[in-house]
Each structure stands twice: as C-alpha cells, then as structure tokens.
Amino acid sequence: MAMRPIKHIDVVKGMKVSELVEQMKEAGFGARKIGEAGEILREMIKDKDCKKFFGVAGAMVPGGMRNIIIEMLKNNYVDVFVTTGANLTHDLIEALGEKHYQGTENIDDRELNEQGIDRIYNVFMKNRVYEKLEDFFEKNWLEISKTSNIKEFLWKLGSLVREDSILGICCKKKIPLFCPAIADSGIGLMVWGRKVQGKQINIDAFEDMKEIVDIAWTAKKRGVVYIGGGVPKNFIQQSLQFSKGADYGIQITTDRAESGGSSGAPLREGISWGKMKKEGKYVNVFCDAVIALPLIYAFVK
Amino acid sequence: MAMRPIKHIDVVKGMKVSELVEQMKEAGFGARKIGEAGEILREMIKDKDCKKFFGVAGAMVPGGMRNIIIEMLKNNYVDVFVTTGANLTHDLIEALGEKHYQGTENIDDRELNEQGIDRIYNVFMKNRVYEKLEDFFEKNWLEISKTSNIKEFLWKLGSLVREDSILGICCKKKIPLFCPAIADSGIGLMVWGRKVQGKQINIDAFEDMKEIVDIAWTAKKRGVVYIGGGVPKNFIQQSLQFSKGADYGIQITTDRAESGGSSGAPLREGISWGKMKKEGKYVNVFCDAVIALPLIYAFVK
Amino acid sequence: MAMRPIKHIDVVKGMKVSELVEQMKEAGFGARKIGEAGEILREMIKDKDCKKFFGVAGAMVPGGMRNIIIEMLKNNYVDVFVTTGANLTHDLIEALGEKHYQGTENIDDRELNEQGIDRIYNVFMKNRVYEKLEDFFEKNWLEISKTSNIKEFLWKLGSLVREDSILGICCKKKIPLFCPAIADSGIGLMVWGRKVQGKQINIDAFEDMKEIVDIAWTAKKRGVVYIGGGVPKNFIQQSLQFSKGADYGIQITTDRAESGGSSGAPLREGISWGKMKKEGKYVNVFCDAVIALPLIYAFVK
Amino acid sequence: MAMRPIKHIDVVKGMKVSELVEQMKEAGFGARKIGEAGEILREMIKDKDCKKFFGVAGAMVPGGMRNIIIEMLKNNYVDVFVTTGANLTHDLIEALGEKHYQGTENIDDRELNEQGIDRIYNVFMKNRVYEKLEDFFEKNWLEISKTSNIKEFLWKLGSLVREDSILGICCKKKIPLFCPAIADSGIGLMVWGRKVQGKQINIDAFEDMKEIVDIAWTAKKRGVVYIGGGVPKNFIQQSLQFSKGADYGIQITTDRAESGGSSGAPLREGISWGKMKKEGKYVNVFCDAVIALPLIYAFVK
C-alpha cells in the first residue's frame, strides 16, 4: 500500500486561510476532514451537471454565518436551500434592522429574563424583536396571505425585505427555498397571531415536496451539504432516496451517531438507503459549523 | 451548607429497576440525573393541574421504545404529543405488520443497499416496507384526504390502524398529536405520491398552532419532556414562550450545547426566553434515550 | 439474511434490572450495547482461561461506583486492576472516613472556593480531606516509604486501611493494582509533601510493566473492560500489543473517536495494533459509566 | 446592559488566518471561543510575569501538530511542558526518520493488522517503527540508563536526537518536560525491554513533582493551555491547587463535562479547587485540537 505521509502543519506569519486548509488536507483527524470537505465542495461547485442541495439547521444566523450563507446563495453554490424556521426568523429579524449580540453562557438566565434578553448559548437577542416582526406581518399581511405553499410564502417574505438577506436573495434569484417545519418558528408565531385574529391564509404542508423531488430525480448529478442535521438534512435525504443518490456529500455536525438520530448519522449510512451513491465522494466533519464553514468556504472562494 | 453524602450504589442480586433508580438519586454525574428525572416525572404525573407536553425526536420506534411510548400515552402521562414524521412512519410500518431488525453499524452499506436493507445505526429495515405504506395510503386515500390539518390527518391514520400503536392510541384517546414537519417523512412521501397522481388533499401548515398555544396558555401548570430535541422540542418550547413557562422539565439528549442548536440547549436557557419558569424544576439528562427512558419510566410506573 | 426483529422494551411494574437488560439486548442503539456488554462480561467471567483486565479512569469513586468496583474485585471479576491516582485518592479519602457529597454544577465556583468545597461536576468534596491524608501519610510514612514499585506502594496503602476499600481489597486479595501516573494525584501530593521535608522514598516508574506484560503474554485468553479511557486503558492496551490480543472487550466512554485520542478510539481500532483479536467479541458502550456500569453489573451478578 | 452586536463573518478571497480569527471574536458559539482563546494566548505570551504551562494529551504528533508544538517551544510560548508518553513516542519515531501516514477510519482493521499497519483514527503508522525504537534504545542505553528522574530521562532522549523535535528542543532549551505516565507508552515498552534483559535503570516516579510545584508556587502569575485533558491537564492542575491559581486558561477538548472526568471539566470548575483564579481569564474551546490549535496559533504568531 503506497501511503502519503502526514505533513505537519506549518503556520507561517500572515498565511492565508486557503493555505492553512490546503495544509490541513495532509494532516490528521478533523483537520484532514476540513481539507477533504474543501476539496469536495470545490469539485461540486465546478461540476456543471450537479444540483447542489444545502440543508442548514442550527442557529447559523445568531452564530454569525449569515453573510457566508448569503454569499453562497448569491454566487451559485446552492440550487436548493432547505433550512429551519428559526434561521429564517433570525434572518428576517436582521433584515428588519435588529441585531443579535455577543453574550455569554455563564450568566443567570433569570436575570436575562428580567432584562428581556433571550439567550442562544453565548448569543443574546432582545425579546422585543418580536414587536418588529409583528409590525412587519401586520403591515404586509395582505400580500403574504395570498401565497399557498411554503416556498412561495418564504419568497414573498423575501420580496418584502432587503436583498442582502437569506430570504431576499432566495427570492431574487428564485432559489427554491424549503422549510417543512415553518410553523415551528417565530415566523410561524406571526402567522398564528394573524390566524387567531380571524385572518385567513392557507399554506399547504405537502405542496413543496413535488419540486424538491423533481429536482432530485431529474438532475444529472446531486451534491449535498448538511449543516447540523435536523429537518433540513432529512428533507433533502428523503428527496434523494428514490433518486440515483448523491454524488457528493459534506456533513458538518457535532451530533453523535450512536443514539441513532438522523442528525448524527454519518453520510455512509445513506448508501444503504440509496440516498448517497455507492461511489459517491463524501466526508463527515465533526466540528462546530461556525468554525468549519468559514474555513471550508474560504478555501473554495 | 448541610450536604447529603454520595451513597455508593449497591447492586443486589434480583434488585428491581425502581430500586436501582432510587439509589441513583444519591449517586453522582449522570446517575443522579436519571434519578432526578424520575422524581420530576413522578411529580409531574401526580400534579393534576399540570398539562404534560411530550416532544419525541430521534428514531425511538426503531430503537425499541414503541411500547413504552404507547403505554405512557395510554396511562395519561401525556396531554400533548409532538413527534417527528419519521417516528410516526416507523410506527405506521409496525402497525401494518412490518418489523425493524437487530442489525449492526459495522457493515458495508453498499451490500445492505443491494439487499434492500436500510440502516439506522444498528437497526435495519427492509426497503420494501414502502410498498406496504403505498398500499395503505392507496386503499384509504379517500378518508385520509378529507382531513385539513396535521392533527386530524394523523388521527385519521390512527383510526385506520390498530389501537396499540402511537397513531392509534392518540386517535382513540383524542390526545393532541402534532408533527409540524410531517412532509419530511415516509408518510410525507406517500402523500406526495398521491399528489403527483393528481389526487387532492389540503393540509394546512399552520393550523395546529392554535391548539397547542391554547393548551400552553390556559393550563394552570405545564410540564415538558423532551427526547432528542429537534422540531418536537422547539415546537413545544415556542408554544410556551409567551405562557407562564414550564413548571417541570426533563430533557434527554446527547447533543452538545456549545454549537448553539436548540436540541443541545440545556433547559436553563429556556428561562431567559420565558419558556421555563424561574422556579421550575428541571433536569438535563445526557444519555442515549433508549437507555434513559426505560429507567425513568420503570421508576415511575 | 435471517434477521431478528427489534423487540420493543416492555416495562413491567416491579421488574428486575436483569430483566430490563435482557430486553435491552433485543432493542436498538445504546440499549442493545448495554445488553451486549452484559453478555460479554458474563462470558468473560465464566471463561476460566481468561485473565480479566479492568481499566478504570474517570471519577468513579466520587460518582458513586465504589461499592460496585469493590464487589467486582472481591468476587473475582478482576485479575489485573489499572486505575488513576485520582480514583485511588478518592478511595483512600473514603477509607479514612471522609465523604463525597451530592452537589450541583449550577453554582458559583467562587462561592464554593470560599466555603472550602471542591467541585467534580455535580459532586462536592471538602478541601479539608487533604488534612486527613496528610495525617495518614505522616503517621504511616515509615512503612509506606519502604516500598519500591507502584504496585507494592499501593498494596501497602491498602494494608493500612479497611479491607472494604479498593486499595484494601486489592491488597488483601493480592490483585495486581497498577497506576502508572500515581504522581498525578492527591496521593502523589502526599508523597511530594514528605519529599520536600527531606524524607526518602524511591518508587520506580517502570518496574510494574514486567508484571502486567507477563500476565498479558502468558494468559490463555485475555478480557478487557475499559471505563473512561485515559492511562488505565492505554496501559492495558500496550501490555496486550505484542500478546495474542484480547478475546473479550467492553469499553464504556462518552469520548469521541474523531479527534483521535486513545480514550475515544473504538475497540475495533485495536485489531490493527494486535491489541484486540481479529475474532474477539467486543462492544463499545457510549454512555456515562455511572449509568451503564450498574446495569451491566446487575445483569451479570 | 450595553451589548456588542454579532458581526457576521465576511470571508474575503485571500484573507489571512489571523483576519478570520479576528472576525471570529465577534461571532457566536465556538467561533467566538477560538477568538477568545487567541486573545488570551496573546496576552499570556506578552505577560512577562506569567509562567506558561502547556499540557498536551491526545495524539497531536500523528495528527500533524508536531511543527506547531516545536515552534511554540522554540519561541518561548512554553515554560513547562507536560505531555503523554504517546506523544513523545510519536515524536521520537519521527525524529528517527519514520513517518505517520494519511489513512482512513473506513477500513477493515483485520487487513491493516495483516499489513503491519497500526491505526489511529484516520492516521496510519507502520508497526515496524518499533524496531527503530529498539535500535535507538539498544544503542544509547548506557547514557539513557544513567538518568534518575523522568525529566532528565526525557531530556537525555532529546539530547540524542535532532533538535527540531519536541524532545530535542525541550532538551536544548532546558524546558521542564514532564510525563508522569511515561511507563504507559512505546518509550515505556523500550525501557521494559531492557529491564527484562536484566539491564538496570532507576527512574523515580515522584521526583518531578518538586520542580513543577515549585514553579507553580513561585511564579508571579500562571497561565495554562490544555489540549485534550488526561494526565497532562491534571498534573498541571494539581501543581496549581495550592498556589494562587491560574491567571490565564485555555482548554481545547471534545470531552463532555457531564460524565464527571477531569478531561471534560470546564476550567470554571477549577475555581472551586483554587486551581484557577477567581478573576482569571479563561475559555473552554469545544473543538478538535488539530483544527483549533492552528487557528489560535496563527492568530498569535
């Protein structure tokens, strides 16, 4: 067996991120995984036959990944975007001019509650952002309420905000944007708020499936990027199940495989289901996504 | 500070599970957490003023927890049940006479794929279960398609299968059963299969929110049990956000807090949001739920 | 492929721990691992040709596992015992009449410091236990200082305390007790305290290796139980490296494999090194040991 | 409460690692921790009153971190270095001209064993490196055997190899190098090999404690960097226990706190013990060290 030696990482003053990731490719453990993810993402992006599915769970907007995600959407890294209602709510909050804040996990949550601050690990958010959301939905309800499936509903939100938001750029570029559990989010709460006032809206829970399955089945090739598992990963995985499977795969998560949940399942498991191709290229990156994603993206950019 | 000493666990031949958990209450680390969870669950069950919300993510049916969940539903441990489409699909598969199997994670997934076997860590499922699901939906579509929100849709499925299933018992006992991301599941695929044939069904994505929020807001007290995070946890958490908060809380997960996702967030974080009461009793159990749940349930039963 | 179905766990009022673990063997994920560990431990104990190596890291004494470990030593579950200096220090502390206490991790460590309380996650210890240790070493130094390797040194400590301690039972039963990093512990601090007073003791750092390697190489069969990794695991692993490898293996840890450390490495990796036999029976249990060990032991007892 | 907003990371083509880490400081979750670690390390390095203790567990040499560690030793980042026997063995192996190799964890370990390849997650090593070690110890035994404590023993090894190794640079710069569990390593096996031939060496197990405690107690300030926990962390922690505590602290590990082991314990816990100062600056980085360390070091360099 001809084997390539581990090359020890040399940190050079002023070195570029891309140079570091280039070196990580020849190191061990998680560093190599970062490098492999960079390579696979680069290849996936270049492959004109490949439809690229991005599934983004976890609090990526509060974590500071919003600009990277927006850029990836803008620069054609993404053909189908699936995320959580939470990420879209946080995106909308920022689109409406509110912020998330640098907080700490070493704090008394009772005090935060009294100050009207919601905590997301070491990120804070002012509870009054919900008022901004209320105003936005109140003001735009007529338009919003005309939509009939989740993608259209979200594109409509995107049309009402600045383009440099996740919602905005998906709308502008007509990137299919799916969020099966949209009811499970601040945006969901806003819709609920209107509905209890007797206002009407009818968004079909299943309608979006046709489009994602169509894309998955008709693409020449498929690439997947999963950040954090959850519904975004699973919804893409199931659209691939009866396709020819993914040709490329990147998964970034800190969840465990042993307890059997989909979020922690390594991509290899998907081969049994037909979600990943037998000869597909894939890598599982065990790392906090707010560390791994900037590295991988900087390598490819 | 008056402190209670750690009592070392004495394992006695033939000892009962409840006796072991009783001892765990006075040991350290995760053992004590199991004991505390048992205590809190017992108190929550006894508290007649308390509405009990169960959120169950993770592959609990493939993992062998189906009977425990059914029993808890049957024996009034649960006032509101929120779960993933996957768990309900696996429940339906078993209700239709199919099985999950004892497999292994140390296996070539390419071979499994050729044998038509889908892997969920160390559990196997035959891919042909989807045919059974197809037949079931085909045969019962007329009835199924008349429903208009997710809870009714799921109760309808429950009415069509044996009572000793999660779907069946929820239907029989009229336990509110919510699954915001139902499209993201094998059940979702079945609905999609009918829709692409041009068949009609209109299930509203947001309709269920009214009921869960109503229950959360009008209850005298609230108790939550979260297994594995995900949408089930988050959907309950958001229904509590503008209520008076949970009085009791149990969370069982192996997810990390540090990467900022909702699934790994300890219950204490919910205090800042108002989802957990400042003076609420709660415990975070870091353990594979298929180990922790039988222990906790055996203690309380 | 003939496959055994997953049997859902049935919790029966008053059921025994052994009955629960028996059922876990036919469930999924970590529950099955607990059952497999029980089976392997039972087989290992019954195999008269097998030398049983126990490696115990982690704060098992503060966690409440002291009686179980003492019983296993007493009842011939263990032929070679390797542990950390910390566990032996905590054992000695209890042998001298001190206690560990039920504490909490949700507390201000600055206040604990002012109260003279040391925290080990949710277990507390009074800092004044070190005075008891000082007295013990001062009083018994003459005898202690005559020993010349770590095993003899530890057996000597064991001869000076009650038999129902880890140190005491190892001494009484002449169970080889190894602790390569003994300097790294409260016991080490006590020796240091005498040495800075100019008192003499000469304990050889390498001497114990002969005995553990001899046992590993000459045994007909070898079984290993690793709790928590660290030096105890690695020291046993290396004694096996140039033997015929372990026939049985159980590992209980919550550490990750991906970051490459020995503690998180699954037992399978040991096959490449020759530390585990190719056809050996082994299982990796991902679970807090203070939960898993009582279950596994109660199954076998 | 005046709060600083989360700034979303902007990845610029060709950006430097230091620029990325600078941005991470104002993002959330683990990214911010990387940034904080960079800040604390920078401050610690600049503080002329501070003695810097580095504890390095985990397979950092196989993982590709050897050059970074050597540079940190060379450039006065480290006043006291504590590591595992494994890291020093892997360092010695490379100093003798052998390599580690880029492997994979998705492989049959039985085949690796037949090819004489030892696996460390996704890193391979040829089993015949032990022959090189044998030759080295055989040839240099006379000199090696004259040493009488672990530090001298290791410095002696360092004097016999190239200076650009961990052992070599520690020897050359007379950096105190401690390894309490040296017997638990390939180097230990080499000593054992000589001892079974009847050759003499007497290395005292406790002797090194004086020096590390002296440094800890007499320093004006103390800074600690822990990579991966284990004995290296604990040995430094205990030397600090009855000092004034650490002023600066950085911990990089993927171990969990909940199971109570020292490796996963956050630095805050050390405040109760007096190992960390009440007003000390510290950060826990939850990340694979082979990803985190290059980022942090590149920021400071």
PDB file of N, CA and C in Angstrom, chain C residues 143-199:
ATOM      1  N   GLU C 143       6.437   2.860  57.043  1.00  0.00           N
ATOM      2  CA  GLU C 143       6.067   1.641  56.293  1.00  0.00           C
ATOM      3  C   GLU C 143       5.920   1.918  54.800  1.00  0.00           C
ATOM      4  N   ILE C 144       5.229   3.009  54.500  1.00  0.00           N
ATOM      5  CA  ILE C 144       4.981   3.337  53.096  1.00  0.00           C
ATOM      6  C   ILE C 144       6.297   3.501  52.347  1.00  0.00           C
ATOM      7  N   SER C 145       7.262   4.145  52.995  1.00  0.00           N
ATOM      8  CA  SER C 145       8.487   4.533  52.302  1.00  0.00           C
ATOM      9  C   SER C 145       9.397   3.348  51.996  1.00  0.00           C
ATOM     10  N   LYS C 146       9.059   2.189  52.548  1.00  0.00           N
ATOM     11  CA  LYS C 146       9.907   1.020  52.290  1.00  0.00           C
ATOM     12  C   LYS C 146       9.600   0.347  50.948  1.00  0.00           C
ATOM     13  N   THR C 147       8.506   0.734  50.320  1.00  0.00           N
ATOM     14  CA  THR C 147       8.121   0.069  49.073  1.00  0.00           C
ATOM     15  C   THR C 147       8.936   0.622  47.909  1.00  0.00           C
ATOM     16  N   SER C 148       9.004  -0.155  46.820  1.00  0.00           N
ATOM     17  CA  SER C 148       9.896   0.274  45.749  1.00  0.00           C
ATOM     18  C   SER C 148       9.273   0.251  44.350  1.00  0.00           C
ATOM     19  N   ASN C 149       8.047  -0.268  44.246  1.00  0.00           N
ATOM     20  CA  ASN C 149       7.370  -0.064  42.955  1.00  0.00           C
ATOM     21  C   ASN C 149       5.928   0.358  43.236  1.00  0.00           C
ATOM     22  N   ILE C 150       5.237   0.773  42.202  1.00  0.00           N
ATOM     23  CA  ILE C 150       3.925   1.392  42.419  1.00  0.00           C
ATOM     24  C   ILE C 150       2.928   0.397  42.989  1.00  0.00           C
ATOM     25  N   LYS C 151       2.939  -0.823  42.483  1.00  0.00           N
ATOM     26  CA  LYS C 151       2.001  -1.823  42.989  1.00  0.00           C
ATOM     27  C   LYS C 151       2.219  -2.076  44.482  1.00  0.00           C
ATOM     28  N   GLU C 152       3.447  -2.264  44.867  1.00  0.00           N
ATOM     29  CA  GLU C 152       3.739  -2.504  46.295  1.00  0.00           C
ATOM     30  C   GLU C 152       3.351  -1.303  47.154  1.00  0.00           C
ATOM     31  N   PHE C 153       3.655  -0.142  46.628  1.00  0.00           N
ATOM     32  CA  PHE C 153       3.292   1.102  47.309  1.00  0.00           C
ATOM     33  C   PHE C 153       1.782   1.153  47.554  1.00  0.00           C
ATOM     34  N   LEU C 154       1.013   0.814  46.530  1.00  0.00           N
ATOM     35  CA  LEU C 154      -0.451   0.872  46.651  1.00  0.00           C
ATOM     36  C   LEU C 154      -0.970  -0.249  47.542  1.00  0.00           C
ATOM     37  N   TRP C 155      -0.412  -1.424  47.395  1.00  0.00           N
ATOM     38  CA  TRP C 155      -0.815  -2.510  48.289  1.00  0.00           C
ATOM     39  C   TRP C 155      -0.531  -2.121  49.747  1.00  0.00           C
ATOM     40  N   LYS C 156       0.593  -1.477  49.957  1.00  0.00           N
ATOM     41  CA  LYS C 156       0.937  -1.039  51.316  1.00  0.00           C
ATOM     42  C   LYS C 156      -0.138  -0.078  51.847  1.00  0.00           C
ATOM     43  N   LEU C 157      -0.514   0.886  51.019  1.00  0.00           N
ATOM     44  CA  LEU C 157      -1.608   1.770  51.442  1.00  0.00           C
ATOM     45  C   LEU C 157      -2.838   0.935  51.788  1.00  0.00           C
ATOM     46  N   GLY C 158      -3.111  -0.049  50.945  1.00  0.00           N
ATOM     47  CA  GLY C 158      -4.275  -0.911  51.161  1.00  0.00           C
ATOM     48  C   GLY C 158      -4.189  -1.675  52.472  1.00  0.00           C
ATOM     49  N   SER C 159      -2.987  -2.054  52.864  1.00  0.00           N
ATOM     50  CA  SER C 159      -2.828  -2.822  54.107  1.00  0.00           C
ATOM     51  C   SER C 159      -3.091  -1.952  55.331  1.00  0.00           C
ATOM     52  N   LEU C 160      -3.034  -0.642  55.122  1.00  0.00           N
ATOM     53  CA  LEU C 160      -3.175   0.295  56.243  1.00  0.00           C
ATOM     54  C   LEU C 160      -4.600   0.808  56.415  1.00  0.00           C
ATOM     55  N   VAL C 161      -5.480   0.415  55.521  1.00  0.00           N
ATOM     56  CA  VAL C 161      -6.871   0.897  55.609  1.00  0.00           C
ATOM     57  C   VAL C 161      -7.835  -0.285  55.681  1.00  0.00           C
ATOM     58  N   ARG C 162      -9.103   0.025  55.785  1.00  0.00           N
ATOM     59  CA  ARG C 162     -10.131  -1.001  55.872  1.00  0.00           C
ATOM     60  C   ARG C 162     -10.133  -1.870  54.617  1.00  0.00           C
ATOM     61  N   GLU C 163     -10.490  -3.114  54.791  1.00  0.00           N
ATOM     62  CA  GLU C 163     -10.477  -4.031  53.649  1.00  0.00           C
ATOM     63  C   GLU C 163     -11.543  -3.694  52.607  1.00  0.00           C
ATOM     64  N   ASP C 164     -12.642  -3.091  53.071  1.00  0.00           N
ATOM     65  CA  ASP C 164     -13.700  -2.775  52.104  1.00  0.00           C
ATOM     66  C   ASP C 164     -13.430  -1.421  51.437  1.00  0.00           C
ATOM     67  N   SER C 165     -12.279  -1.350  50.841  1.00  0.00           N
ATOM     68  CA  SER C 165     -11.912  -0.209  50.006  1.00  0.00           C
ATOM     69  C   SER C 165     -11.244  -0.807  48.777  1.00  0.00           C
ATOM     70  N   ILE C 166     -11.086  -0.015  47.749  1.00  0.00           N
ATOM     71  CA  ILE C 166     -10.430  -0.526  46.547  1.00  0.00           C
ATOM     72  C   ILE C 166      -8.986  -0.901  46.875  1.00  0.00           C
ATOM     73  N   LEU C 167      -8.300   0.002  47.561  1.00  0.00           N
ATOM     74  CA  LEU C 167      -6.921  -0.287  47.951  1.00  0.00           C
ATOM     75  C   LEU C 167      -6.866  -1.515  48.861  1.00  0.00           C
ATOM     76  N   GLY C 168      -7.784  -1.570  49.812  1.00  0.00           N
ATOM     77  CA  GLY C 168      -7.766  -2.647  50.795  1.00  0.00           C
ATOM     78  C   GLY C 168      -8.031  -4.011  50.181  1.00  0.00           C
ATOM     79  N   ILE C 169      -9.012  -4.094  49.336  1.00  0.00           N
ATOM     80  CA  ILE C 169      -9.359  -5.408  48.776  1.00  0.00           C
ATOM     81  C   ILE C 169      -8.276  -5.868  47.792  1.00  0.00           C
ATOM     82  N   CYS C 170      -7.689  -4.935  47.040  1.00  0.00           N
ATOM     83  CA  CYS C 170      -6.597  -5.320  46.128  1.00  0.00           C
ATOM     84  C   CYS C 170      -5.427  -5.880  46.932  1.00  0.00           C
ATOM     85  N   CYS C 171      -5.133  -5.241  48.047  1.00  0.00           N
ATOM     86  CA  CYS C 171      -4.046  -5.724  48.892  1.00  0.00           C
ATOM     87  C   CYS C 171      -4.375  -7.092  49.448  1.00  0.00           C
ATOM     88  N   LYS C 172      -5.572  -7.194  50.040  1.00  0.00           N
ATOM     89  CA  LYS C 172      -5.944  -8.442  50.698  1.00  0.00           C
ATOM     90  C   LYS C 172      -5.934  -9.620  49.723  1.00  0.00           C
ATOM     91  N   LYS C 173      -6.486  -9.389  48.526  1.00  0.00           N
ATOM     92  CA  LYS C 173      -6.580 -10.477  47.551  1.00  0.00           C
ATOM     93  C   LYS C 173      -5.364 -10.553  46.636  1.00  0.00           C
ATOM     94  N   LYS C 174      -4.390  -9.679  46.884  1.00  0.00           N
ATOM     95  CA  LYS C 174      -3.180  -9.633  46.053  1.00  0.00           C
ATOM     96  C   LYS C 174      -3.515  -9.507  44.558  1.00  0.00           C
ATOM     97  N   ILE C 175      -4.479  -8.657  44.304  1.00  0.00           N
ATOM     98  CA  ILE C 175      -4.811  -8.353  42.914  1.00  0.00           C
ATOM     99  C   ILE C 175      -3.815  -7.310  42.411  1.00  0.00           C
ATOM    100  N   PRO C 176      -3.079  -7.626  41.339  1.00  0.00           N
ATOM    101  CA  PRO C 176      -2.148  -6.638  40.780  1.00  0.00           C
ATOM    102  C   PRO C 176      -2.877  -5.326  40.488  1.00  0.00           C
ATOM    103  N   LEU C 177      -2.376  -4.270  41.079  1.00  0.00           N
ATOM    104  CA  LEU C 177      -3.016  -2.952  41.022  1.00  0.00           C
ATOM    105  C   LEU C 177      -1.984  -1.984  40.459  1.00  0.00           C
ATOM    106  N   PHE C 178      -2.258  -1.449  39.272  1.00  0.00           N
ATOM    107  CA  PHE C 178      -1.279  -0.590  38.627  1.00  0.00           C
ATOM    108  C   PHE C 178      -1.827   0.825  38.446  1.00  0.00           C
ATOM    109  N   CYS C 179      -0.940   1.765  38.536  1.00  0.00           N
ATOM    110  CA  CYS C 179      -1.340   3.166  38.412  1.00  0.00           C
ATOM    111  C   CYS C 179      -0.119   3.950  37.939  1.00  0.00           C
ATOM    112  N   PRO C 180       0.173   3.871  36.626  1.00  0.00           N
ATOM    113  CA  PRO C 180       1.435   4.454  36.149  1.00  0.00           C
ATOM    114  C   PRO C 180       1.597   5.923  36.512  1.00  0.00           C
ATOM    115  N   ALA C 181       0.496   6.679  36.521  1.00  0.00           N
ATOM    116  CA  ALA C 181       0.616   8.115  36.777  1.00  0.00           C
ATOM    117  C   ALA C 181       0.296   8.457  38.230  1.00  0.00           C
ATOM    118  N   ILE C 182       0.746   7.620  39.148  1.00  0.00           N
ATOM    119  CA  ILE C 182       0.394   7.833  40.559  1.00  0.00           C
ATOM    120  C   ILE C 182       0.844   9.212  41.066  1.00  0.00           C
ATOM    121  N   ALA C 183       1.931   9.727  40.491  1.00  0.00           N
ATOM    122  CA  ALA C 183       2.372  11.066  40.919  1.00  0.00           C
ATOM    123  C   ALA C 183       1.301  12.121  40.641  1.00  0.00           C
ATOM    124  N   ASP C 184       0.483  11.850  39.672  1.00  0.00           N
ATOM    125  CA  ASP C 184      -0.560  12.787  39.262  1.00  0.00           C
ATOM    126  C   ASP C 184      -1.835  12.547  40.073  1.00  0.00           C
ATOM    127  N   SER C 185      -1.808  12.867  41.345  1.00  0.00           N
ATOM    128  CA  SER C 185      -2.962  12.590  42.220  1.00  0.00           C
ATOM    129  C   SER C 185      -2.713  13.174  43.609  1.00  0.00           C
ATOM    130  N   GLY C 186      -3.751  13.202  44.400  1.00  0.00           N
ATOM    131  CA  GLY C 186      -3.619  13.618  45.788  1.00  0.00           C
ATOM    132  C   GLY C 186      -2.620  12.743  46.544  1.00  0.00           C
ATOM    133  N   ILE C 187      -2.617  11.457  46.236  1.00  0.00           N
ATOM    134  CA  ILE C 187      -1.623  10.570  46.850  1.00  0.00           C
ATOM    135  C   ILE C 187      -0.225  11.036  46.457  1.00  0.00           C
ATOM    136  N   GLY C 188      -0.063  11.396  45.185  1.00  0.00           N
ATOM    137  CA  GLY C 188       1.216  11.940  44.732  1.00  0.00           C
ATOM    138  C   GLY C 188       1.602  13.184  45.521  1.00  0.00           C
ATOM    139  N   LEU C 189       0.629  14.060  45.749  1.00  0.00           N
ATOM    140  CA  LEU C 189       0.915  15.272  46.526  1.00  0.00           C
ATOM    141  C   LEU C 189       1.404  14.934  47.930  1.00  0.00           C
ATOM    142  N   MET C 190       0.854  13.880  48.497  1.00  0.00           N
ATOM    143  CA  MET C 190       1.269  13.488  49.850  1.00  0.00           C
ATOM    144  C   MET C 190       2.735  13.021  49.850  1.00  0.00           C
ATOM    145  N   VAL C 191       3.096  12.263  48.823  1.00  0.00           N
ATOM    146  CA  VAL C 191       4.486  11.813  48.719  1.00  0.00           C
ATOM    147  C   VAL C 191       5.393  13.023  48.525  1.00  0.00           C
ATOM    148  N   TRP C 192       4.978  13.909  47.629  1.00  0.00           N
ATOM    149  CA  TRP C 192       5.739  15.136  47.411  1.00  0.00           C
ATOM    150  C   TRP C 192       5.942  15.896  48.734  1.00  0.00           C
ATOM    151  N   GLY C 193       4.880  15.961  49.532  1.00  0.00           N
ATOM    152  CA  GLY C 193       4.951  16.677  50.811  1.00  0.00           C
ATOM    153  C   GLY C 193       6.021  16.110  51.737  1.00  0.00           C
ATOM    154  N   ARG C 194       6.166  14.783  51.698  1.00  0.00           N
ATOM    155  CA  ARG C 194       7.204  14.169  52.531  1.00  0.00           C
ATOM    156  C   ARG C 194       8.588  14.444  51.930  1.00  0.00           C
ATOM    157  N   LYS C 195       8.658  14.338  50.601  1.00  0.00           N
ATOM    158  CA  LYS C 195       9.954  14.512  49.931  1.00  0.00           C
ATOM    159  C   LYS C 195      10.510  15.923  50.152  1.00  0.00           C
ATOM    160  N   VAL C 196       9.629  16.921  50.115  1.00  0.00           N
ATOM    161  CA  VAL C 196      10.145  18.277  50.331  1.00  0.00           C
ATOM    162  C   VAL C 196      10.620  18.465  51.777  1.00  0.00           C
ATOM    163  N   GLN C 197      10.151  17.613  52.676  1.00  0.00           N
ATOM    164  CA  GLN C 197      10.678  17.632  54.055  1.00  0.00           C
ATOM    165  C   GLN C 197      12.003  16.878  54.158  1.00  0.00           C
ATOM    166  N   GLY C 198      12.444  16.324  53.027  1.00  0.00           N
ATOM    167  CA  GLY C 198      13.709  15.609  53.038  1.00  0.00           C
ATOM    168  C   GLY C 198      13.579  14.123  53.334  1.00  0.00           C
ATOM    169  N   LYS C 199      12.337  13.654  53.448  1.00  0.00           N
ATOM    170  CA  LYS C 199      12.145  12.220  53.682  1.00  0.00           C
ATOM    171  C   LYS C 199      12.392  11.441  52.387  1.00  0.00           C
TER     172      LYS C 199
END
